[in-house]
Coordinates of C-alpha atoms in Angstrom, one line a residue:
X230 CA 154.1 109.0 51.4
X231 CA 153.0 111.5 48.9
X232 CA 151.6 108.4 46.6
X233 CA 148.7 107.4 49.6
X234 CA 145.0 107.3 48.9
X235 CA 144.1 105.8 52.3
X236 CA 140.9 106.6 53.4
X237 CA 141.6 106.9 57.4
X238 CA 145.1 109.3 56.1
X239 CA 143.1 112.5 56.5
X240 CA 142.4 111.9 59.7
X241 CA 146.3 111.7 60.9
X242 CA 147.8 114.6 62.9
X243 CA 151.7 115.8 61.5
X244 CA 152.8 113.2 64.2
X245 CA 150.9 110.4 63.1
X246 CA 151.7 110.7 60.1
X247 CA 155.4 110.4 60.9
X248 CA 154.9 106.9 62.0
X249 CA 153.4 106.1 59.6
X250 CA 155.3 106.6 57.3
X251 CA 158.4 104.9 59.1
X252 CA 156.3 101.6 59.2
X253 CA 155.4 101.5 55.1
X254 CA 159.2 102.9 54.6
X255 CA 159.3 99.1 56.5
X256 CA 157.2 97.3 55.0
X257 CA 158.3 98.4 52.1
X258 CA 162.2 98.1 52.3
X259 CA 162.6 101.7 51.6
X260 CA 165.0 102.0 54.4
X261 CA 167.6 99.6 56.3
X262 CA 166.2 98.1 60.1
X263 CA 166.9 101.0 62.5
X264 CA 169.8 100.5 64.7
X265 CA 167.7 98.9 67.7
X266 CA 168.1 101.5 70.8
X267 CA 169.9 99.4 73.7
X268 CA 169.3 99.5 78.1
X269 CA 172.2 101.4 79.2
X270 CA 175.2 100.8 81.7
X271 CA 174.5 101.3 85.2
X272 CA 176.3 104.7 85.9
X273 CA 176.6 108.0 88.0
X274 CA 175.3 110.3 85.4
X275 CA 173.9 110.4 82.2
X276 CA 174.3 113.0 79.3
X277 CA 170.6 114.8 78.6
X278 CA 169.8 114.5 75.1
X279 CA 170.5 117.3 72.6
X280 CA 166.7 118.6 73.4
X281 CA 167.3 118.7 77.1
X282 CA 170.2 120.8 76.7
X283 CA 169.0 123.5 75.1
X284 CA 166.0 124.4 78.2
X285 CA 169.2 123.5 80.8
X286 CA 170.9 126.4 79.1
X287 CA 167.6 129.4 79.0
X288 CA 166.6 127.6 82.7
X289 CA 170.4 129.7 84.0
X290 CA 169.2 132.4 82.1
X291 CA 165.8 132.6 83.8
X292 CA 166.0 129.8 86.9
X293 CA 162.3 132.0 87.7
X294 CA 160.7 131.5 83.9
X295 CA 157.5 129.3 84.1
X296 CA 158.0 129.4 80.1
X297 CA 158.5 126.0 79.6
X298 CA 156.1 124.6 82.9
X299 CA 153.4 121.8 80.7
X300 CA 150.0 122.9 82.4
X301 CA 146.9 120.9 82.6
X302 CA 143.7 120.8 84.7
X303 CA 141.4 118.0 84.9
X304 CA 137.9 118.1 86.9
X305 CA 136.4 115.1 87.9
X306 CA 133.1 115.0 89.4
X307 CA 131.7 111.5 90.7
X308 CA 133.1 109.3 93.6
X309 CA 136.9 109.7 94.7
X310 CA 140.0 108.1 96.5
X311 CA 142.6 110.7 97.3
X312 CA 145.1 108.1 98.5
X313 CA 144.9 105.4 95.1
X314 CA 145.3 108.3 93.2
X315 CA 148.5 109.5 95.1
X316 CA 149.3 106.2 94.9
X317 CA 149.0 105.7 90.9
X318 CA 151.0 108.8 90.5
X319 CA 153.9 107.4 92.9
X320 CA 153.9 104.2 90.8
X321 CA 154.2 106.5 87.2
X322 CA 157.3 108.2 89.1
X323 CA 158.9 104.5 89.8
X324 CA 158.1 103.2 86.3
X325 CA 159.3 106.5 85.0
X326 CA 163.3 107.2 85.7
X327 CA 162.7 110.3 84.0
X328 CA 160.3 111.8 86.2
X329 CA 162.3 111.2 88.9
X330 CA 165.4 112.5 87.1
X331 CA 167.6 116.1 88.2
X332 CA 169.9 118.1 86.3
X333 CA 173.0 119.2 86.7
X334 CA 176.5 119.5 85.6
X335 CA 180.0 117.7 85.7
X336 CA 182.7 119.8 84.8
X337 CA 181.8 121.8 82.2
X338 CA 178.9 118.6 81.0
X339 CA 174.9 119.3 81.8
X340 CA 174.4 115.7 83.3
X341 CA 170.8 114.2 84.6
X342 CA 171.1 111.6 87.8
X343 CA 168.1 109.5 87.7
X344 CA 167.4 109.2 92.3
X345 CA 166.5 105.9 93.5
X346 CA 163.1 106.6 94.6
X347 CA 161.0 109.6 95.3
X348 CA 157.4 109.5 96.4
X349 CA 155.0 112.6 96.1
X350 CA 152.1 113.9 97.9
X351 CA 148.6 115.2 96.8
X352 CA 148.2 117.4 99.3
X353 CA 144.3 119.0 99.3
X354 CA 142.7 122.3 99.3
X355 CA 139.5 122.8 99.9
X356 CA 137.9 125.4 98.5
X357 CA 134.1 123.8 99.0
X358 CA 133.0 126.7 102.0
X359 CA 132.8 129.1 98.8
X360 CA 129.9 130.8 97.2
X361 CA 130.1 129.9 93.6
X362 CA 131.2 133.4 92.3
X363 CA 133.9 133.0 95.0
X364 CA 135.0 129.6 94.8
X365 CA 135.2 130.1 90.3
X366 CA 137.5 133.4 91.0
X367 CA 139.5 131.1 93.7
X368 CA 140.2 128.2 91.2
X369 CA 141.4 129.8 88.7
X370 CA 143.7 132.1 90.9
X371 CA 145.8 128.1 92.3
X372 CA 145.5 127.8 89.0
X373 CA 147.1 130.6 87.7
X374 CA 149.6 130.1 90.8
X375 CA 150.6 127.0 90.2
X376 CA 151.4 127.3 86.5
X377 CA 153.5 130.0 87.1
X378 CA 155.3 128.2 89.9
X379 CA 159.1 127.8 88.6
X380 CA 160.8 124.6 89.3
X381 CA 164.5 123.6 90.3
X382 CA 166.2 121.2 88.0
X383 CA 168.6 120.5 89.8
X384 CA 166.2 119.5 93.1
X385 CA 163.2 118.1 91.8
X386 CA 160.5 116.2 91.5
X387 CA 159.8 117.9 88.5
X388 CA 156.4 116.4 88.9
X389 CA 153.9 119.0 90.7
X390 CA 150.1 117.4 91.5
X391 CA 147.6 118.8 93.7
X392 CA 144.3 118.2 94.1
X393 CA 141.3 120.8 94.8
X394 CA 137.7 120.5 96.2
X395 CA 134.5 122.2 94.6
X396 CA 132.5 120.3 96.5
X397 CA 132.2 116.3 97.7
X398 CA 131.6 115.4 94.9
X399 CA 133.7 117.1 92.5
X400 CA 137.3 118.3 92.4
X401 CA 139.9 119.1 90.0
X402 CA 143.9 117.3 89.5
X403 CA 146.3 119.7 88.9
X404 CA 149.2 118.6 87.6
X405 CA 152.4 120.3 86.6
X406 CA 155.5 118.8 84.8
X407 CA 158.9 120.7 83.2
X408 CA 159.3 120.5 80.1
X409 CA 162.3 119.0 80.0
X410 CA 161.6 115.6 81.6
X411 CA 158.3 115.9 79.1
X412 CA 156.3 116.9 75.8
X413 CA 152.6 117.2 74.9
X414 CA 152.9 113.0 74.2
X415 CA 154.1 112.4 77.4
X416 CA 150.8 114.3 78.9
X417 CA 148.3 112.0 77.0
X418 CA 150.9 109.0 78.5
X419 CA 150.9 110.4 82.4
X420 CA 146.9 110.8 81.9
X421 CA 146.7 107.1 80.3
X422 CA 148.8 105.4 83.0
X423 CA 147.3 107.1 85.7
X424 CA 143.7 106.4 84.6
X425 CA 145.0 102.5 84.0
X426 CA 146.8 103.1 88.0
X427 CA 143.6 104.4 89.4
X428 CA 141.5 101.8 88.5
X429 CA 143.4 98.3 88.9
X430 CA 144.1 99.9 92.9
X431 CA 140.3 100.5 93.1
X432 CA 139.3 96.8 91.8
X433 CA 142.7 95.5 93.0
X434 CA 143.2 94.3 90.2
X435 CA 146.4 93.8 87.3
X436 CA 148.2 96.6 85.9
X437 CA 147.5 96.7 83.1
X438 CA 150.6 98.2 81.5
X439 CA 153.3 96.8 79.9
X440 CA 156.9 97.0 81.5
X441 CA 159.5 99.8 79.5
X442 CA 161.7 97.5 77.6
X443 CA 164.4 101.3 78.2
X444 CA 163.9 104.6 79.5
X445 CA 164.6 107.7 78.6
X446 CA 168.1 108.4 79.5
X447 CA 168.6 105.4 76.7
X448 CA 167.4 107.7 73.7
X449 CA 169.2 110.6 75.3
X450 CA 172.8 108.4 75.3
X451 CA 171.9 106.9 72.6
X452 CA 171.1 110.0 70.9
X453 CA 174.5 111.7 72.2
X454 CA 176.9 109.0 70.8
X455 CA 175.2 108.9 67.3
X456 CA 175.8 113.4 67.1
X457 CA 179.2 111.5 67.9
X458 CA 179.8 109.4 65.1
X459 CA 177.4 112.2 62.8
X460 CA 175.1 109.4 62.2
X461 CA 172.6 112.7 61.7
X462 CA 175.1 114.7 59.1
X463 CA 173.0 113.2 56.1
X464 CA 170.3 115.3 57.7
X465 CA 171.8 118.3 58.7
X466 CA 172.5 118.4 54.8
X467 CA 169.6 118.5 54.4
X468 CA 168.1 121.4 57.0
X469 CA 170.9 123.3 55.5
X470 CA 170.8 122.6 51.7
X471 CA 166.2 123.3 52.0
X472 CA 166.6 125.9 54.5
X473 CA 169.3 128.3 53.5
X474 CA 169.3 132.0 53.0
X475 CA 166.1 132.5 54.8
X476 CA 164.8 135.4 55.8
X477 CA 165.3 135.0 59.8
X478 CA 162.6 137.2 61.0
X479 CA 159.1 137.3 59.8
X480 CA 157.5 140.8 59.5
X481 CA 153.7 140.8 60.9
X482 CA 151.2 143.6 60.8
X483 CA 152.4 143.8 65.2
X484 CA 151.5 147.6 67.0
X485 CA 154.5 147.5 69.0
X486 CA 157.6 147.4 67.3
X487 CA 158.9 143.7 67.9
X488 CA 161.8 144.9 71.2
X489 CA 164.8 142.5 71.8
X490 CA 164.1 143.0 75.3
X491 CA 159.9 142.4 75.4
X492 CA 158.3 140.0 77.8
X493 CA 157.0 136.7 77.6
X494 CA 152.9 137.2 78.9
X495 CA 150.5 136.3 76.5
X496 CA 147.2 135.6 75.7
X497 CA 144.7 133.3 74.1
X498 CA 142.1 134.0 71.5
X499 CA 139.3 131.1 70.7
X500 CA 137.3 130.5 67.6
X501 CA 136.0 127.3 65.9
X502 CA 135.4 126.5 62.6
X503 CA 132.2 124.1 61.6
X504 CA 132.1 120.8 61.2
X505 CA 130.5 121.5 57.0
X506 CA 133.1 123.7 56.4
X507 CA 136.0 121.1 58.4
X508 CA 134.2 118.6 56.0
X509 CA 134.8 121.1 53.5
X510 CA 138.5 121.1 53.7
X511 CA 139.6 117.5 54.5
X512 CA 137.1 116.4 51.1
X513 CA 140.1 118.9 49.7
X514 CA 142.7 117.5 50.9
X515 CA 141.7 113.8 50.4
X516 CA 141.6 114.8 46.5
X517 CA 145.8 115.9 46.8
X518 CA 147.0 113.1 49.2
X519 CA 147.4 115.2 52.4
X520 CA 145.6 115.3 55.1
X521 CA 144.0 118.0 57.3
X522 CA 146.7 119.4 58.9
X523 CA 147.9 119.9 55.8
X524 CA 145.3 121.6 54.5
X525 CA 145.1 124.2 57.3
X526 CA 149.3 124.8 57.7
X527 CA 148.1 125.5 53.3
X528 CA 145.3 128.2 54.3
X529 CA 147.4 130.0 57.5
X530 CA 150.7 130.0 55.3
X531 CA 148.1 132.2 52.7
X532 CA 147.0 134.2 55.6
X533 CA 150.4 134.7 57.1
X534 CA 151.7 136.1 53.2
X535 CA 149.0 138.2 52.8
X536 CA 148.6 140.6 55.7
X537 CA 152.6 140.4 55.6
X538 CA 153.6 140.3 51.8
X539 CA 156.7 138.6 52.6
X540 CA 157.1 135.5 49.6
X541 CA 159.8 133.7 51.7
X542 CA 159.6 133.0 56.0
X543 CA 159.9 130.0 58.3
X544 CA 156.9 129.0 60.1
X545 CA 157.4 126.1 63.0
X546 CA 155.5 123.4 63.7
X547 CA 156.3 120.6 66.3
X548 CA 156.9 117.1 65.2
X549 CA 156.3 114.6 68.8
X550 CA 160.2 112.7 67.3
X551 CA 157.9 109.3 68.4
X552 CA 159.3 107.0 64.9
X553 CA 160.6 104.3 66.9
X554 CA 158.6 101.5 68.6
X555 CA 160.9 101.4 71.8
X556 CA 160.1 105.2 72.4
X557 CA 156.4 105.1 71.6
X558 CA 155.5 104.4 75.8
X559 CA 158.1 106.7 77.2
X560 CA 157.4 110.1 78.7
X561 CA 160.2 112.2 78.7
X562 CA 161.1 114.9 76.1
X563 CA 161.3 113.9 72.2
X564 CA 159.4 116.8 70.5
X565 CA 161.3 117.9 68.2
X566 CA 160.6 120.9 65.5
X567 CA 160.6 121.2 61.5
X568 CA 161.0 124.6 60.4
X569 CA 158.3 124.3 56.4
X570 CA 160.3 127.2 54.7
X571 CA 157.0 129.0 52.4
X572 CA 158.2 130.7 49.3
X573 CA 157.4 132.0 45.6
X574 CA 153.8 130.4 46.4
X575 CA 151.4 133.7 44.9
X576 CA 151.8 131.9 41.4
X577 CA 150.2 128.9 43.4
X578 CA 146.1 127.3 43.6
X579 CA 145.3 126.0 46.4
X580 CA 145.3 122.2 45.7
X581 CA 149.3 123.2 43.6
X582 CA 150.1 124.8 47.4
X583 CA 148.7 121.7 48.6
X584 CA 150.7 119.1 46.8
X585 CA 153.9 120.9 47.0
X586 CA 153.4 121.0 51.5
X587 CA 152.6 117.3 51.7
X588 CA 156.1 116.5 49.0
X589 CA 157.9 119.0 51.6
X590 CA 156.6 117.3 54.8
X591 CA 157.1 113.9 53.2
X592 CA 160.8 114.4 52.8
X593 CA 161.0 116.4 56.1
X594 CA 159.7 113.4 58.2
X595 CA 162.5 111.1 56.9
X596 CA 164.9 113.7 58.2
X597 CA 162.7 114.9 61.4
X598 CA 165.5 113.1 63.6
X599 CA 168.7 115.8 63.9
X600 CA 167.8 118.3 66.8
X601 CA 166.2 121.7 66.0
X602 CA 169.7 123.1 67.9
X603 CA 171.9 121.8 65.8
X604 CA 169.9 122.7 62.9
X605 CA 170.3 126.3 63.8
X606 CA 173.7 125.9 64.7
X607 CA 174.9 125.1 61.5
X608 CA 173.1 128.2 59.7
X609 CA 173.9 130.6 62.2
X610 CA 170.6 132.6 61.7
X611 CA 171.1 135.9 63.3
X612 CA 170.3 135.6 66.9
X613 CA 167.4 137.9 69.2
X614 CA 167.1 137.2 72.5
X615 CA 163.3 136.4 73.4
X616 CA 163.3 136.0 69.5
X617 CA 163.4 131.5 68.3
X618 CA 166.1 131.8 65.2
X619 CA 164.6 130.4 61.7
X620 CA 160.8 131.3 62.7
X621 CA 158.6 133.2 65.5
X622 CA 155.5 131.7 64.3
X623 CA 154.3 128.4 65.1
X624 CA 151.4 126.0 63.8
X625 CA 150.0 123.1 66.0
X626 CA 146.9 120.6 65.6
X627 CA 146.0 117.7 67.8
X628 CA 143.3 115.3 67.8
X629 CA 141.4 115.5 70.5
X630 CA 142.9 113.2 73.4
X631 CA 139.7 113.4 76.4
X632 CA 139.5 109.5 75.0
X633 CA 142.3 108.6 77.2
X634 CA 140.6 110.6 79.7
X635 CA 138.7 106.9 81.6
X636 CA 138.2 106.6 85.6
X637 CA 136.3 104.5 86.6
X638 CA 133.1 105.9 88.1
X639 CA 134.6 109.5 87.3
X640 CA 132.8 111.7 84.1
X641 CA 136.1 114.2 83.5
X642 CA 137.3 116.7 82.0
X643 CA 139.1 119.0 81.1
X644 CA 140.0 122.2 82.5
X645 CA 139.7 125.9 80.1
X646 CA 142.6 127.5 81.6
X647 CA 145.3 130.2 79.9
X648 CA 148.8 130.7 81.5
X649 CA 149.2 133.8 79.9
X650 CA 152.4 133.5 78.8
X651 CA 153.2 132.9 75.2
X652 CA 156.7 131.3 74.0
X653 CA 156.2 132.8 70.6
X654 CA 155.1 135.4 68.4
X655 CA 151.5 133.8 67.8
X656 CA 150.7 130.4 67.4
X657 CA 147.8 128.8 66.0
X658 CA 147.1 125.6 67.6
X659 CA 144.0 123.4 66.1
X660 CA 142.9 120.9 68.3
X661 CA 140.4 118.7 65.8
X662 CA 136.9 117.7 67.6
X663 CA 135.8 115.8 64.5
X664 CA 132.4 117.2 64.7
X665 CA 134.2 120.4 64.8
X666 CA 137.8 122.6 65.4
X667 CA 138.4 124.3 68.0
X668 CA 141.2 127.3 66.9
X669 CA 143.4 128.6 69.5
X670 CA 145.5 132.0 68.7
X671 CA 148.1 132.4 71.0
X672 CA 149.9 135.8 70.8
X673 CA 152.3 138.4 72.4
X674 CA 151.5 140.9 74.0
X675 CA 153.6 142.9 73.6
X676 CA 153.3 142.2 69.6
X677 CA 149.9 141.7 69.1
X678 CA 146.5 144.4 70.0
X679 CA 143.8 141.5 70.4
X680 CA 141.8 143.7 67.7
X681 CA 144.4 143.1 65.1
X682 CA 144.0 139.5 66.9
X683 CA 140.6 139.1 65.6
X684 CA 141.3 140.6 62.5
X685 CA 143.6 137.6 61.9
X686 CA 141.0 134.8 63.1
X687 CA 138.7 136.9 60.4
X688 CA 140.6 135.9 57.8
X689 CA 141.5 132.9 58.5
X690 CA 137.8 131.4 58.9
X691 CA 137.0 133.7 55.3
X692 CA 140.0 131.6 53.6
X693 CA 138.9 128.5 54.7
X694 CA 135.7 129.0 52.6
X695 CA 137.0 130.9 49.8
X696 CA 139.6 127.7 48.4
X697 CA 137.0 125.2 49.5
X698 CA 134.7 127.2 46.8
X699 CA 137.5 127.4 44.2
X700 CA 140.5 125.7 45.1
X701 CA 142.1 126.5 41.7
X702 CA 141.9 129.9 42.1
X703 CA 145.7 131.5 42.5
X704 CA 146.5 133.0 45.5
X705 CA 147.4 136.1 44.3
X706 CA 143.8 136.3 43.1
X707 CA 142.1 135.3 46.6
X708 CA 140.6 137.8 49.0
X709 CA 141.7 138.1 52.6
X710 CA 139.3 140.6 53.2
X711 CA 135.6 139.7 54.4
X712 CA 133.0 141.3 53.3
X713 CA 132.5 143.5 56.3
X714 CA 135.5 144.1 56.3
X715 CA 135.4 145.6 53.4

């Protein structure tokens, strides 16, 4: 994979890169054909996947938490059919069993139970009579309330939806799912399928959606069987070796000491990287057979190293973990977490760091099937309440998914909204909008001042300029401070 020189590789997200790696391995015969995930036998209860079990136990500790809600709001402008949308949502619930699953225990074992049917209503809240200022304030209040409303995992449904009417031709669709049934990739599937079914309902045409060959519960059962037969042992050994003796924490300049009982309250700070800078750093990544994701993660590594002066630490990255064709179109909780170890980078040039990261991630993608919690169990790091083991800082990058927002006769946009939560100490999210990069620092407000985050933004932008200008300069010689800070 590290020898690829494909002209399109730089546009790939880490999830797409993993899928490409899988397909190339199949073509080249490097790997044997993977065992097919079979459709399960009809039984009353099914095991949870490893990731679901982790969220189930976290939910038992704090049933009123909304930390694992996946929330989004879409603004729909134009002639809108409420009943066609409601019918479309219910068709998707019939199509994806995980959307009508509930979670409980049998004996001491957590299980998922698939209900034969669930029908949801699409309630409408009309705030069109308010003046514009009051309307926007009321909209934000409704969004905030919905985003932070907890789910009851044993009752369901674990998908909620509601329509807010702003005026006759402008509505907001709120969609909330619990993470135990979905992930970011799933949300894109949900939106694209709603759009496809809404279109077929409006025009009374046959849907273009293919029949699903398996369901999420089939994957969960397959994964549990693989774990029992120790089929993932080689991958587990890889991660034990890769992360052995790595410090469990990254010491960043907090404005408060990291308290074990701190809350998950958070804020977001958004900034942009220009198209010029985006294209320049992308050009450097091409020269190293790497991706834009890898180049930006390398910059992030340098920033964290410079402000912490710690030469060994971990960064978490989410990976879609959909390296099998039968699960690519399923809604479900597939996402896994990989830990990128940053070690001994001071004497490397940026190009060398990028090449090192490229090789690391290529190996990591080949060992992505082992669930993150199994890696934690094997390494046994010191555990603290409200602190993720092995890493506390996460990096995520996605392509813009506005392409999937195609509803007939409707202009559709994402409503920018802050849930005011933070699962990690610090998260840098980057959305590649082609003409620029939209970057968001999400941070725990018990740990960071906003002024500290503004400094980090300045550092990150300054580092991009420096590595673009001098990719052969050693990291030890790169200055993190801007002229203004000096």
